[in-house]
């Protein structure tokens, strides 16, 4: 299974309603690693598409592989001579770097 973590950020140290202390919130976000997690996520794969969404969006580029996400990913990789660092196919999502996402989007529009 997958876990979901919820980080509670206190809006002020005195726990008073309708009071917001920006410095305190920033410190909590920094100490809990939220900023670092966002930075790492942005630098790796900026786009995450469910397998079904990926096939729906880009299946027209390779109709013979439109329903099989692994065949579609492999076919697009071969067609575009992609580096494996540009994308990854997970258990439920396809992960794309922004350059590849823009490239695929442009191909779909030209089609």
mmCIF file of C-alpha atoms in Angstrom:
data_model
loop_
_atom_site.group_PDB
_atom_site.id
_atom_site.type_symbol
_atom_site.label_atom_id
_atom_site.label_comp_id
_atom_site.label_asym_id
_atom_site.label_seq_id
_atom_site.Cartn_x
_atom_site.Cartn_y
_atom_site.Cartn_z
ATOM 1 C CA UNK A 1 0.000 0.000 0.000
ATOM 2 C CA UNK A 2 0.947 3.610 -0.194
ATOM 3 C CA UNK A 3 1.234 5.992 2.690
ATOM 4 C CA UNK A 4 0.092 9.556 2.853
ATOM 5 C CA UNK A 5 1.762 11.907 5.251
ATOM 6 C CA UNK A 6 0.029 15.021 6.499
ATOM 7 C CA UNK A 7 2.194 17.732 7.964
ATOM 8 C CA UNK A 8 0.351 20.076 10.274
ATOM 9 C CA UNK A 9 1.719 23.591 10.302
ATOM 10 C CA UNK A 10 0.701 25.841 13.173
ATOM 11 C CA UNK A 11 -0.227 29.301 11.949
ATOM 12 C CA UNK A 12 1.191 30.923 15.094
ATOM 13 C CA UNK A 13 3.048 29.883 18.246
ATOM 14 C CA UNK A 14 0.229 30.991 20.560
ATOM 15 C CA UNK A 15 -2.404 28.892 18.755
ATOM 16 C CA UNK A 16 -4.706 31.904 18.473
ATOM 17 C CA UNK A 17 -7.392 31.847 15.788
ATOM 18 C CA UNK A 18 -7.120 34.215 12.802
ATOM 19 C CA UNK A 19 -3.455 34.979 13.529
ATOM 20 C CA UNK A 20 -0.778 34.120 10.985
ATOM 21 C CA UNK A 21 2.964 34.266 11.634
ATOM 22 C CA UNK A 22 4.705 33.877 8.271
ATOM 23 C CA UNK A 23 8.195 33.422 9.728
ATOM 24 C CA UNK A 24 7.023 30.671 12.058
ATOM 25 C CA UNK A 25 5.242 28.868 9.204
ATOM 26 C CA UNK A 26 8.286 29.158 6.939
ATOM 27 C CA UNK A 27 10.513 27.752 9.676
ATOM 28 C CA UNK A 28 8.169 24.783 10.204
ATOM 29 C CA UNK A 29 8.038 24.067 6.469
ATOM 30 C CA UNK A 30 11.819 24.239 6.210
ATOM 31 C CA UNK A 31 12.413 22.030 9.280
ATOM 32 C CA UNK A 32 9.962 19.353 8.131
ATOM 33 C CA UNK A 33 11.644 19.149 4.717
ATOM 34 C CA UNK A 34 8.664 20.325 2.669
ATOM 35 C CA UNK A 35 10.686 22.881 0.678
ATOM 36 C CA UNK A 36 13.377 20.303 -0.037
ATOM 37 C CA UNK A 37 10.809 17.722 -1.167
ATOM 38 C CA UNK A 38 9.237 20.224 -3.562
ATOM 39 C CA UNK A 39 12.659 21.196 -4.935
ATOM 40 C CA UNK A 40 13.602 17.564 -5.556
ATOM 41 C CA UNK A 41 10.271 16.834 -7.191
ATOM 42 C CA UNK A 42 10.628 19.806 -9.530
ATOM 43 C CA UNK A 43 14.137 18.849 -10.618
ATOM 44 C CA UNK A 44 13.356 15.269 -11.583
ATOM 45 C CA UNK A 45 10.049 14.505 -13.318
ATOM 46 C CA UNK A 46 7.778 17.514 -13.454
ATOM 47 C CA UNK A 47 4.868 15.714 -15.151
ATOM 48 C CA UNK A 48 3.152 12.620 -13.795
ATOM 49 C CA UNK A 49 0.369 11.061 -15.851
ATOM 50 C CA UNK A 50 -1.746 8.033 -15.025
ATOM 51 C CA UNK A 51 -1.194 5.222 -17.525
ATOM 52 C CA UNK A 52 -4.698 5.704 -18.939
ATOM 53 C CA UNK A 53 -4.191 9.473 -19.327
ATOM 54 C CA UNK A 54 -0.827 8.946 -21.025
ATOM 55 C CA UNK A 55 -2.295 6.433 -23.491
ATOM 56 C CA UNK A 56 -5.254 8.708 -24.185
ATOM 57 C CA UNK A 57 -3.059 11.757 -24.728
ATOM 58 C CA UNK A 58 -0.280 10.184 -26.806
ATOM 59 C CA UNK A 59 -1.733 6.939 -28.180
ATOM 60 C CA UNK A 60 -2.550 8.665 -31.467
ATOM 61 C CA UNK A 61 1.180 9.048 -32.115
ATOM 62 C CA UNK A 62 1.567 5.248 -32.235
ATOM 63 C CA UNK A 63 -1.911 3.750 -32.857
ATOM 64 C CA UNK A 64 -0.632 0.127 -32.786
ATOM 65 C CA UNK A 65 0.521 0.638 -29.176
ATOM 66 C CA UNK A 66 -2.211 3.008 -27.988
ATOM 67 C CA UNK A 67 -3.627 0.708 -25.307
ATOM 68 C CA UNK A 68 -0.400 -0.758 -23.906
ATOM 69 C CA UNK A 69 1.463 1.871 -21.880
ATOM 70 C CA UNK A 70 4.757 -0.039 -21.898
ATOM 71 C CA UNK A 71 4.653 -0.565 -25.669
ATOM 72 C CA UNK A 72 3.687 3.077 -26.154
ATOM 73 C CA UNK A 73 6.547 4.311 -23.949
ATOM 74 C CA UNK A 74 9.028 2.015 -25.702
ATOM 75 C CA UNK A 75 7.765 2.983 -29.149
ATOM 76 C CA UNK A 76 7.918 6.710 -28.415
ATOM 77 C CA UNK A 77 11.378 6.274 -26.931
ATOM 78 C CA UNK A 78 12.592 4.576 -30.124
ATOM 79 C CA UNK A 79 10.770 7.019 -32.407
ATOM 80 C CA UNK A 80 12.183 10.092 -30.701
ATOM 81 C CA UNK A 81 15.583 8.557 -29.798
ATOM 82 C CA UNK A 82 14.983 9.437 -26.154
ATOM 83 C CA UNK A 83 17.342 9.033 -23.257
ATOM 84 C CA UNK A 84 15.889 6.946 -20.435
ATOM 85 C CA UNK A 85 16.564 9.880 -18.095
ATOM 86 C CA UNK A 86 13.769 11.827 -19.810
ATOM 87 C CA UNK A 87 10.989 9.512 -18.673
ATOM 88 C CA UNK A 88 10.121 6.594 -16.430
ATOM 89 C CA UNK A 89 7.180 4.220 -16.434
ATOM 90 C CA UNK A 90 5.961 3.355 -12.955
ATOM 91 C CA UNK A 91 3.300 0.950 -11.704
ATOM 92 C CA UNK A 92 0.455 3.409 -12.241
ATOM 93 C CA UNK A 93 2.000 6.558 -13.750
ATOM 94 C CA UNK A 94 4.333 7.695 -16.502
ATOM 95 C CA UNK A 95 6.848 10.289 -15.326
ATOM 96 C CA UNK A 96 8.106 12.881 -17.823
ATOM 97 C CA UNK A 97 10.607 15.692 -17.721
ATOM 98 C CA UNK A 98 9.247 19.005 -18.952
ATOM 99 C CA UNK A 99 11.285 18.978 -22.188
ATOM 100 C CA UNK A 100 9.810 15.627 -23.249
ATOM 101 C CA UNK A 101 6.305 16.627 -22.177
ATOM 102 C CA UNK A 102 6.521 19.751 -24.377
ATOM 103 C CA UNK A 103 7.951 17.712 -27.254
ATOM 104 C CA UNK A 104 5.119 15.161 -27.093
ATOM 105 C CA UNK A 105 2.522 17.889 -26.778
ATOM 106 C CA UNK A 106 3.899 19.631 -29.855
ATOM 107 C CA UNK A 107 3.850 16.368 -31.839
ATOM 108 C CA UNK A 108 0.207 15.835 -30.937
ATOM 109 C CA UNK A 109 -0.700 19.337 -32.093
ATOM 110 C CA UNK A 110 1.145 18.861 -35.414
ATOM 111 C CA UNK A 111 -0.617 15.587 -36.029
#
